[in-house]
Tab-separated table of C-alpha atoms and ligand atoms in Angstrom:
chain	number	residue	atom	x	y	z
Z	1118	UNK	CA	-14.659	14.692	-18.779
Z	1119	UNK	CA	-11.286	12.191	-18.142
Z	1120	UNK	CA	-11.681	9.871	-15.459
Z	1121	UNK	CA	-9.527	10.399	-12.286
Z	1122	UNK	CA	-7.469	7.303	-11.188
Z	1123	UNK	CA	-6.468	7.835	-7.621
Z	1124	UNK	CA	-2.896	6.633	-6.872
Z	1125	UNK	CA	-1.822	5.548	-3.706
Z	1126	UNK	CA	2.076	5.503	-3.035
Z	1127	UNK	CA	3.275	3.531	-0.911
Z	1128	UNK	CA	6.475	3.285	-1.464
Z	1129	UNK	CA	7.895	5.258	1.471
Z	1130	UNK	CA	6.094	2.459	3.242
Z	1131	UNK	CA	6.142	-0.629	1.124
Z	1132	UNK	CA	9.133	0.128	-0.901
Z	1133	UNK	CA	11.257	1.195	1.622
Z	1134	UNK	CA	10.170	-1.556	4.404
Z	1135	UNK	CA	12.139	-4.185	2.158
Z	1136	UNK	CA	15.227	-2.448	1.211
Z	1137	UNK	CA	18.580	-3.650	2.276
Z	1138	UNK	CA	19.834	-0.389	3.021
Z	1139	UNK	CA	17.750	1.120	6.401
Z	1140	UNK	CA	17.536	5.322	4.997
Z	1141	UNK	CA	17.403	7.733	7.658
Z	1142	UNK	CA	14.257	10.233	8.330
Z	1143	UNK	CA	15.817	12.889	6.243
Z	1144	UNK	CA	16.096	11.124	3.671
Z	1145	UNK	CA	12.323	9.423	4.008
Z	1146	UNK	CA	11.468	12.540	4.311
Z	1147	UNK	CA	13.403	13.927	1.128
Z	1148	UNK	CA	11.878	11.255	-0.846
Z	1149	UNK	CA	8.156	12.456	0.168
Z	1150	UNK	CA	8.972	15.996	-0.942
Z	1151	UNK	CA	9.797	14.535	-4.537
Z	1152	UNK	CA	6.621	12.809	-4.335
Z	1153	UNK	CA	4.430	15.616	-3.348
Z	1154	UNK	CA	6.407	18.111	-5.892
Z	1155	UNK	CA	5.185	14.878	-8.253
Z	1156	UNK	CA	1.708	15.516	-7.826
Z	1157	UNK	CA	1.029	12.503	-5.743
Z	1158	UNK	CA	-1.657	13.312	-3.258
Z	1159	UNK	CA	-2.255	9.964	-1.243
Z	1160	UNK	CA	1.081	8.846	0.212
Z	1161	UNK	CA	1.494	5.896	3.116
Z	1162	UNK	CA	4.532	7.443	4.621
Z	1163	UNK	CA	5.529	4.370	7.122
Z	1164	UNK	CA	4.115	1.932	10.121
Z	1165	UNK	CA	3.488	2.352	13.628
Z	1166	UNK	CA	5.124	-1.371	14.126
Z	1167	UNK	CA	7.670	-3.245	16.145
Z	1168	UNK	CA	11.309	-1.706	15.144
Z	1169	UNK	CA	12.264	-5.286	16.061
Z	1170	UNK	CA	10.261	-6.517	13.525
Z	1171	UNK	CA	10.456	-3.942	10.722
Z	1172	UNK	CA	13.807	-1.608	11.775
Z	1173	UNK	CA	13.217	0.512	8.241
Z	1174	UNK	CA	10.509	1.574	9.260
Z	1175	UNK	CA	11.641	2.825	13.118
Z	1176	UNK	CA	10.863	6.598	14.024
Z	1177	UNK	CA	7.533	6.418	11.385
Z	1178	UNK	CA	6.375	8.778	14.183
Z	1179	UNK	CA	8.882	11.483	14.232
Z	1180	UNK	CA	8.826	11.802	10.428
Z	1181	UNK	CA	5.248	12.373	10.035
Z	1182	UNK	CA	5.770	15.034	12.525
Z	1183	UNK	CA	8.161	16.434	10.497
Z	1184	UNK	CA	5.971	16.279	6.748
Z	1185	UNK	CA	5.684	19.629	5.098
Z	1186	UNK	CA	2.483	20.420	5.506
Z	1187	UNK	CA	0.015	20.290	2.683
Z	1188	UNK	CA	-3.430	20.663	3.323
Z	1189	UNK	CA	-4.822	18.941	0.393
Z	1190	UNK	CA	-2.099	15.687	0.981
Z	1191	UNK	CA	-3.336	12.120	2.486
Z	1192	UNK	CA	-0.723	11.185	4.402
Z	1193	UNK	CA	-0.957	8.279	6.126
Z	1194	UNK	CA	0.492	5.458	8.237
Z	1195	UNK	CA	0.073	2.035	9.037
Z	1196	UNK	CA	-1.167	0.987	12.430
Z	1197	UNK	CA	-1.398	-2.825	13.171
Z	1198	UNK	CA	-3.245	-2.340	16.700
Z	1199	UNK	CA	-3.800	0.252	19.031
Z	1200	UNK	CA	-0.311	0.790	20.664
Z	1201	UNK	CA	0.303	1.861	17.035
Z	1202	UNK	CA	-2.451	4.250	16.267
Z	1203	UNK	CA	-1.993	5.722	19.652
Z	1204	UNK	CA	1.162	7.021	18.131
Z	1205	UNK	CA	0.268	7.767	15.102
Z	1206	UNK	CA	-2.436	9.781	16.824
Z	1207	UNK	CA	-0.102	11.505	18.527
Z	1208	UNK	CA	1.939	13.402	15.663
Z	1209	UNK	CA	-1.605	14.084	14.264
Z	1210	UNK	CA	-2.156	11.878	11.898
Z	1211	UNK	CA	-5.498	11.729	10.303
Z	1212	UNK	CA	-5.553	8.496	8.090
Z	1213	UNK	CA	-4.468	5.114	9.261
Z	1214	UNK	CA	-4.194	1.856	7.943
Z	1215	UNK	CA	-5.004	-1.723	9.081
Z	1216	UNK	CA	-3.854	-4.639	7.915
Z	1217	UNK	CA	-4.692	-8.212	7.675
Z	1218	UNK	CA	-4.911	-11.155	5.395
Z	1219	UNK	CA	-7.190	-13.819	3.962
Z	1220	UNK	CA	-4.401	-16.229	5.271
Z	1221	UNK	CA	-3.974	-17.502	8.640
Z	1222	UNK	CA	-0.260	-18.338	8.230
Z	1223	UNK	CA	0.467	-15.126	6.406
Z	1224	UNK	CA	-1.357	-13.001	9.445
Z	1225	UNK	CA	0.563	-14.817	11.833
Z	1226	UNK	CA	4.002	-14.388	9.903
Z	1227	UNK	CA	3.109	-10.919	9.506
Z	1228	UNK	CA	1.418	-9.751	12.736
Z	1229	UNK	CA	1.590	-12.670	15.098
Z	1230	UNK	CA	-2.278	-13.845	15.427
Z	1231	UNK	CA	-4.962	-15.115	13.976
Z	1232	UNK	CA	-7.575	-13.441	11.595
Z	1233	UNK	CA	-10.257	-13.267	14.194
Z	1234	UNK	CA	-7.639	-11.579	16.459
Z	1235	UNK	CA	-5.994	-9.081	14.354
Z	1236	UNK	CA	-10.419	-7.838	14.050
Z	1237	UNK	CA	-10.015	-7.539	17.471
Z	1238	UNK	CA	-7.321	-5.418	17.472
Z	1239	UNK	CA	-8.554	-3.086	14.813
Z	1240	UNK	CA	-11.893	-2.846	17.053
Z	1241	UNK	CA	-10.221	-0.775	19.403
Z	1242	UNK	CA	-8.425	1.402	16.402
Z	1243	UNK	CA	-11.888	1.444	15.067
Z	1244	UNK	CA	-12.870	2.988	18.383
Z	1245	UNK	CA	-10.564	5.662	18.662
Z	1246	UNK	CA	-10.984	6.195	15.450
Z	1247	UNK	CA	-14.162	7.140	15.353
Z	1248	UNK	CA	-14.197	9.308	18.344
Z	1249	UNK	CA	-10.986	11.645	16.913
Z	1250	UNK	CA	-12.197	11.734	13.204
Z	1251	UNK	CA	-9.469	9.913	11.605
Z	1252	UNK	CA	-10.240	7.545	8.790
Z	1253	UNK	CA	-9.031	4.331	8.585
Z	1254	UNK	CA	-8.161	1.906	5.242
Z	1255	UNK	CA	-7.921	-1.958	5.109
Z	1256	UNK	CA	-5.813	-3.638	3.786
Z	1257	UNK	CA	-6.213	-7.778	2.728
Z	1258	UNK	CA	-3.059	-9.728	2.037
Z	1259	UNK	CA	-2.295	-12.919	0.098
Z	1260	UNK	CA	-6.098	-12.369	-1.817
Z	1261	UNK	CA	-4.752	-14.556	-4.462
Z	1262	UNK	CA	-2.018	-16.852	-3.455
Z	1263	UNK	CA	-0.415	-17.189	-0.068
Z	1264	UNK	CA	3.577	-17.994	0.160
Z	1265	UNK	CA	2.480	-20.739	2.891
Z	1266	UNK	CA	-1.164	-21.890	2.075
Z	1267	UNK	CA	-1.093	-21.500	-1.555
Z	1268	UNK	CA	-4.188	-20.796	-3.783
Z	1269	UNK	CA	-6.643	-18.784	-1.220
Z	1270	UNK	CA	-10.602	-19.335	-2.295
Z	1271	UNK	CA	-12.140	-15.946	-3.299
Z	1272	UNK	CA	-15.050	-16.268	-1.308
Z	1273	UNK	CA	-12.621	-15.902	1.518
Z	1274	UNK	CA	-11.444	-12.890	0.683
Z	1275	UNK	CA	-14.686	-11.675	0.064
Z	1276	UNK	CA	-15.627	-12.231	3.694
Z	1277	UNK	CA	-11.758	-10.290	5.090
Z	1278	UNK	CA	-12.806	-7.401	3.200
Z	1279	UNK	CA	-16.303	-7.491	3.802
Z	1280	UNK	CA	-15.155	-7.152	7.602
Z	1281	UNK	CA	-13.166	-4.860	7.700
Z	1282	UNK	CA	-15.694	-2.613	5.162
Z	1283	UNK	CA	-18.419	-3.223	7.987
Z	1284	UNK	CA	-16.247	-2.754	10.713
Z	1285	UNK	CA	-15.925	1.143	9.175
Z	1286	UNK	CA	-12.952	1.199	7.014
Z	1287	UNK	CA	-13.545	3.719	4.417
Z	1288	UNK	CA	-11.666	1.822	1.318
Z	1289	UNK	CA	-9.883	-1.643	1.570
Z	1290	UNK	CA	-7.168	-2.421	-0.556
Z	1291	UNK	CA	-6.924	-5.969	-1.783
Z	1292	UNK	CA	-3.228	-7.032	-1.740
Z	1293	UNK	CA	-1.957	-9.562	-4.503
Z	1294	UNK	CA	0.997	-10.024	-2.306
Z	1295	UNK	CA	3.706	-12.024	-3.700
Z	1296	UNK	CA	2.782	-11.197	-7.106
Z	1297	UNK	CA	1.849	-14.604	-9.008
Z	1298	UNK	CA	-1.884	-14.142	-10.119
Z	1299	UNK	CA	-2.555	-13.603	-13.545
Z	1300	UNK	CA	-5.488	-11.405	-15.261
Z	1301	UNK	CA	-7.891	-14.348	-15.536
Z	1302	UNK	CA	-7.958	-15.340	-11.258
Z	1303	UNK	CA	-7.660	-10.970	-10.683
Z	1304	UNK	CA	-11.241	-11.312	-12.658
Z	1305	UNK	CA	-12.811	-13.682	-10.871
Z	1306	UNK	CA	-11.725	-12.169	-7.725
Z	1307	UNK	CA	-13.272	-8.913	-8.342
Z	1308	UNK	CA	-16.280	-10.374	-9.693
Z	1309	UNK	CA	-16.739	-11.947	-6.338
Z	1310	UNK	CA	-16.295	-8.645	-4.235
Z	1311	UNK	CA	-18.186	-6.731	-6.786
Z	1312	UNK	CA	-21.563	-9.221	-6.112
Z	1313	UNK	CA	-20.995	-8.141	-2.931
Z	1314	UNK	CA	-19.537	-4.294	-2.480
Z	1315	UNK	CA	-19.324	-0.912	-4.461
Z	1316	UNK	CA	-16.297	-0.742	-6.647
Z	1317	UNK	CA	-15.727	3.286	-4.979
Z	1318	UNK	CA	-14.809	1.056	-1.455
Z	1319	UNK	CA	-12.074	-1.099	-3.555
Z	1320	UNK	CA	-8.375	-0.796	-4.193
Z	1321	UNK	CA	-5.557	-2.744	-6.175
Z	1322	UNK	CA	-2.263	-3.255	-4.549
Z	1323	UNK	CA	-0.604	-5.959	-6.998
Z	1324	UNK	CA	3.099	-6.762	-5.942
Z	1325	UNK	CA	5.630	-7.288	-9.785
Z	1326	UNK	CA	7.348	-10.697	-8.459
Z	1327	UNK	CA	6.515	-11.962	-11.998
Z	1328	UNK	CA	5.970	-9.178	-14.010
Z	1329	UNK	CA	1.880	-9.158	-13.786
Z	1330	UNK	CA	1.181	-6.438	-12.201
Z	1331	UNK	CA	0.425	-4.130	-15.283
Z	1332	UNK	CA	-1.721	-6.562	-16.701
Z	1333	UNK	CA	-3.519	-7.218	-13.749
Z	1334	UNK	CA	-4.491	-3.492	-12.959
Z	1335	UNK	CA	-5.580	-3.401	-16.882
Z	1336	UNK	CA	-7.824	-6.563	-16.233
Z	1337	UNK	CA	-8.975	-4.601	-12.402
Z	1338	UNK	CA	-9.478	-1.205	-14.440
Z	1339	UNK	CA	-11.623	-3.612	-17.141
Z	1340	UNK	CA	-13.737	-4.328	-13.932
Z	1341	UNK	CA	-14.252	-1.237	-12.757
Z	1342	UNK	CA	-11.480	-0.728	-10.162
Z	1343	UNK	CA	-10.161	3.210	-10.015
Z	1344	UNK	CA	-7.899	2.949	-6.560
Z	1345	UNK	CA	-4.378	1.270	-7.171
Z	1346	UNK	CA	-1.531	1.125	-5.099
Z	1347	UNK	CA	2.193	1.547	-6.052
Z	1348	UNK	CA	5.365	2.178	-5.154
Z	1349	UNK	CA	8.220	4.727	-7.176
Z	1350	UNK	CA	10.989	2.365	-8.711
Z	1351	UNK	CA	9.006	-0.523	-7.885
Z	1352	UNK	CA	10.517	-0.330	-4.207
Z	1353	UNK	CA	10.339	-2.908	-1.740
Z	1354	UNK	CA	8.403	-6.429	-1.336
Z	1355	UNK	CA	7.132	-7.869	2.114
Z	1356	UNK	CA	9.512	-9.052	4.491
Z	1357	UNK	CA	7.139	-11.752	5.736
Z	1358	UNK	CA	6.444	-12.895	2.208
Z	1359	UNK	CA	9.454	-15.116	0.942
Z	1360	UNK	CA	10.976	-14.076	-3.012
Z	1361	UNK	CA	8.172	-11.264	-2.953
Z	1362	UNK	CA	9.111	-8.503	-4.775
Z	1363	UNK	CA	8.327	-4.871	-5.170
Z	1364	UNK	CA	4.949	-3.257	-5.848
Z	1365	UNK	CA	3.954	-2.110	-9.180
Z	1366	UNK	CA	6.500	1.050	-10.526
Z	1367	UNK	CA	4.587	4.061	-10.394
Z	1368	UNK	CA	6.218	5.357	-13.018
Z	1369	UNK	CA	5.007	2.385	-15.146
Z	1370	UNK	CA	1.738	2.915	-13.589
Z	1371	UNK	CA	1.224	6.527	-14.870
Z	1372	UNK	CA	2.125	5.350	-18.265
Z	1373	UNK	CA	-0.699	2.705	-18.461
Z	1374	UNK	CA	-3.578	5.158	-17.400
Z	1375	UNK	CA	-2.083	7.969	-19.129
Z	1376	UNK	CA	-2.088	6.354	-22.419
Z	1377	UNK	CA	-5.355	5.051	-21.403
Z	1378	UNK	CA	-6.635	8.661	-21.191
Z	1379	UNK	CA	-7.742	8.398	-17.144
Z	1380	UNK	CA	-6.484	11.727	-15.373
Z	1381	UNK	CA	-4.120	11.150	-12.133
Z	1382	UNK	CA	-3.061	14.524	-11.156
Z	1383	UNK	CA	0.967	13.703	-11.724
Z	1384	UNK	CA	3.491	15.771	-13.205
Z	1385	UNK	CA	6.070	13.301	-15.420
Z	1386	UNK	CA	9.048	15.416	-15.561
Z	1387	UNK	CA	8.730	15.771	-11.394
Z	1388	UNK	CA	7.980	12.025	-11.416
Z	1389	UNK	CA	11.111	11.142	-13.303
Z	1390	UNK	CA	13.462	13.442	-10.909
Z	1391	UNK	CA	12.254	11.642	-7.891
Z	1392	UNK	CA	12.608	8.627	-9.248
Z	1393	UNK	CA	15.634	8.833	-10.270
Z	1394	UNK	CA	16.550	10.336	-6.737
Z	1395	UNK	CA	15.592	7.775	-4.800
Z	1396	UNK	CA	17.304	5.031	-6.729
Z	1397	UNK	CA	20.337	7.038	-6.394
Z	1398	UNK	CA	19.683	7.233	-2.588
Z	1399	UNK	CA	19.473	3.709	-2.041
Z	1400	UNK	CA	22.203	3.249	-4.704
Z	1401	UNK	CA	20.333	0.296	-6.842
Z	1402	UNK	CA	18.615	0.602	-10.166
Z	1403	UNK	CA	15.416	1.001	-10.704
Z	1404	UNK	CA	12.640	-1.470	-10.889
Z	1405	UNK	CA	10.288	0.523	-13.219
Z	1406	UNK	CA	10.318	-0.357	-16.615
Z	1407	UNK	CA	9.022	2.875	-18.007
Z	1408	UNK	CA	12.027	4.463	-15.964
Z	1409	UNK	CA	14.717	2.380	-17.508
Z	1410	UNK	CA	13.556	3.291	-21.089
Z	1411	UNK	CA	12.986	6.946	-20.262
Z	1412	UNK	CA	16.796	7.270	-18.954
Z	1413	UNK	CA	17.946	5.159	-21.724
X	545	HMG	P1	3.838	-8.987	18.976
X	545	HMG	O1	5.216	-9.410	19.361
X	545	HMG	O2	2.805	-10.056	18.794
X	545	HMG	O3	3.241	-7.860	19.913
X	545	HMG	O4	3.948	-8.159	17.630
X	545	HMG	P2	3.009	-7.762	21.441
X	545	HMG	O5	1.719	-7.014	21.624
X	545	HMG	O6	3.175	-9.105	22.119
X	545	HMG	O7	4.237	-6.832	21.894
X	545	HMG	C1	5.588	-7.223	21.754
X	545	HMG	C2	6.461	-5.997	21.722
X	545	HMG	O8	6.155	-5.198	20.589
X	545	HMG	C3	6.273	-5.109	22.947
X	545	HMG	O9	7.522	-4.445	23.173
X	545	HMG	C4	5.286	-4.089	22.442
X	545	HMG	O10	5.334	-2.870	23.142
X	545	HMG	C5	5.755	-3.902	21.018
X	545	HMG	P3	8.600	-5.019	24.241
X	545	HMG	O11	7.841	-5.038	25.522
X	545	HMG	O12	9.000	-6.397	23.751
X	545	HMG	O13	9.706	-4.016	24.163
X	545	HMG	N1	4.689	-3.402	20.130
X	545	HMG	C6	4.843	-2.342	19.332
X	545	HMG	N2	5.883	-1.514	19.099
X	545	HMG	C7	5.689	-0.521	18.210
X	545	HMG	N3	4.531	-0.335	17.526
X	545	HMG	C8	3.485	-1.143	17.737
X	545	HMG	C9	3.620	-2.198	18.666
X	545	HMG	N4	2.771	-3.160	19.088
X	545	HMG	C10	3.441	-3.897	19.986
X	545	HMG	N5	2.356	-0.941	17.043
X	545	HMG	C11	3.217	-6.569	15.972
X	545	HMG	C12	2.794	-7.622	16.991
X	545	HMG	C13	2.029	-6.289	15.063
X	545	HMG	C14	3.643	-5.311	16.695
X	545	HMG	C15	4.409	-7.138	15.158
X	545	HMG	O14	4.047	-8.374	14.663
X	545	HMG	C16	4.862	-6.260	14.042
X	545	HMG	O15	5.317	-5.135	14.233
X	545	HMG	N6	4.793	-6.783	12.804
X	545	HMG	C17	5.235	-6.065	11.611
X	545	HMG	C18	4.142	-6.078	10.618
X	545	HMG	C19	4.519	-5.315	9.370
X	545	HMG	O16	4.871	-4.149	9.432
X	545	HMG	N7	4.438	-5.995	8.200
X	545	HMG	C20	4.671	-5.374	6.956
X	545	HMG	C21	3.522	-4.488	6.547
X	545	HMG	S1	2.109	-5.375	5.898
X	545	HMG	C22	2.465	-5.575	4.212
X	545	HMG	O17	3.545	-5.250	3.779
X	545	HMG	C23	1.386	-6.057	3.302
X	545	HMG	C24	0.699	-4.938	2.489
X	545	HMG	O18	1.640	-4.187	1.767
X	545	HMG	C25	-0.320	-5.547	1.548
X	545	HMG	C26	0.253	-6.683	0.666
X	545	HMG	O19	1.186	-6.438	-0.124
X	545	HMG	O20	-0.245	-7.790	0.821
X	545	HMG	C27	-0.050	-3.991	3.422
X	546	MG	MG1	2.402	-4.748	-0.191
């Protein structure tokens, strides 16, 4: 039997939280048809954050109200505390995400506190949570270099993700954030979570700055690793990560398991159409390799 590979896209939420040009819900929303006609069937469709601090990603709330509705689609969005969930909760959303780092600078560039307190924030989303049924995923930034501290000690990481795991978050996706580790420190990282946790609670999310990315999900697949985040066109970057780039192409994602035989549920011709849409849309060329030879 193939092996399933289960794709997370992100990038109505990570690609399109970095782009220049702000697009409006209807054409977020556009974009997350193409990607459910793709066969995608986990998709982070924005944040519940500060508009002030991330203004493409204002009115997350109003589009997931407005998501066709697919039974047998993950969509999800990204909650930083509970002011966040609460309206996420509200449009009925039944997967968030929380996010921290294994950096203290990095958390408080990206969500103004500390490590200890951002856990104390996601206790109360834990909470609620729990009591309404809706699951929750981690997320880890800067797990192997941080723009501001530099090289970040695995055992570190270990213990972010180990938290959040304990704390009840179903899967926690280990974010290589800024895109400068290479297969041989993506090894030793997972060999230091896997002493310690299943590889089924464990997800990729490797950023393209230097054109690693591939090679680091084929040394995180070597390990075991079946969850991997990515973005269509290699959208986006972090806005609180300086010269950070997009995430891994999705397009150039599918080609690498493909080829590899794993299964991942995605239709190529459908995959090609919305990529090529939403590179029109925000009228720059694509980031995906495989893209760029296929319309070649
Ligand atoms: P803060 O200023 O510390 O928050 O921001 P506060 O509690 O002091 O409140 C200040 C204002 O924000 C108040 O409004 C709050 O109501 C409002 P005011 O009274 O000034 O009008 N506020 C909110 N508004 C909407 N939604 C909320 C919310 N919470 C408070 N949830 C906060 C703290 C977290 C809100 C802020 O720092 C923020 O929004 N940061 C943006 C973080 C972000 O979206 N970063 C990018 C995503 S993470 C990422 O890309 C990495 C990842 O991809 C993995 C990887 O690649 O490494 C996941
Ligand atoms: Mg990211």
């Amino acid at each position: 039997m193939t092996e399933f590979v289960k794709i997370v896209e992100v990038g109505p939420r990570d690609g399109l939280q970095n782009e220049k040009l702000t697009l409006t819900v209807e054409q977020r929303l556009n974009f997350i048809s193409d990607l459910v006609n793709a066969g995608l069937k986990y998709i982070e469709v924005g944040s519940c954050v500060s508009a002030k601090w991330v203004p493409q990603m204002a009115h997350s709330d109003e589009l997931f109200q407005r998501l066709p509705k697919h039974s047998d689609i993950q969509f999800s969005l990204l909650t930083p505390n509970l002011k966040g969930f609460e309206a996420a909760q509200a449009v009925g959303c039944k997967e968030v995400a929380v996010f921290t780092a294994a950096s203290e600078s990095f958390t408080r560039k990206n969500i103004n506190c500390s490590i200890d307190e951002s856990f104390e924030k996601f206790t109360d989303v834990m909470t609620a949570a729990k009591a309404q049924n809706i699951r929750v995923r981690g997320y880890v930034s800067c797990v192997v270099d941080c723009p501001y501290e530099g090289a970040i000690a695995p055992e570190q990481v270990v213990k972010v993700v180990k938290r959040l795991y304990d704390m009840g978050c179903y899967e926690v996706s280990l974010g290589e954030t800024i895109g400068t580790a290479t297969p041989d420190r993506v090894k030793t990282l997972w060999q230091a979570c896997l002493a310690e946790l299943n590889s089924d609670i464990l997800a990729g999310h490797f950023h393209n700055t230097y054109g690693m990315a591939i090679v680091n999900i084929y040394q995180s697949l070597q390990q075991g690793i079946r969850v991997f985040d990515s973005s269509l066109a290699g959208l986006g970057g972090c806005p609180y990560a300086k010269g950070a780039s997009g995430n891994v192409a999705t397009e150039d994602l599918f080609y690498l398991l493909s080829h590899m035989g794993f299964e991942t549920g995605i239709d190529l011709e459908k995959l090609m159409h919305a990529s090529q849409r939403i590179s029109q849309t925000l009228q720059r060329p694509t980031s995906s390799q495989y893209a760029q030879a296929y319309l070649a």
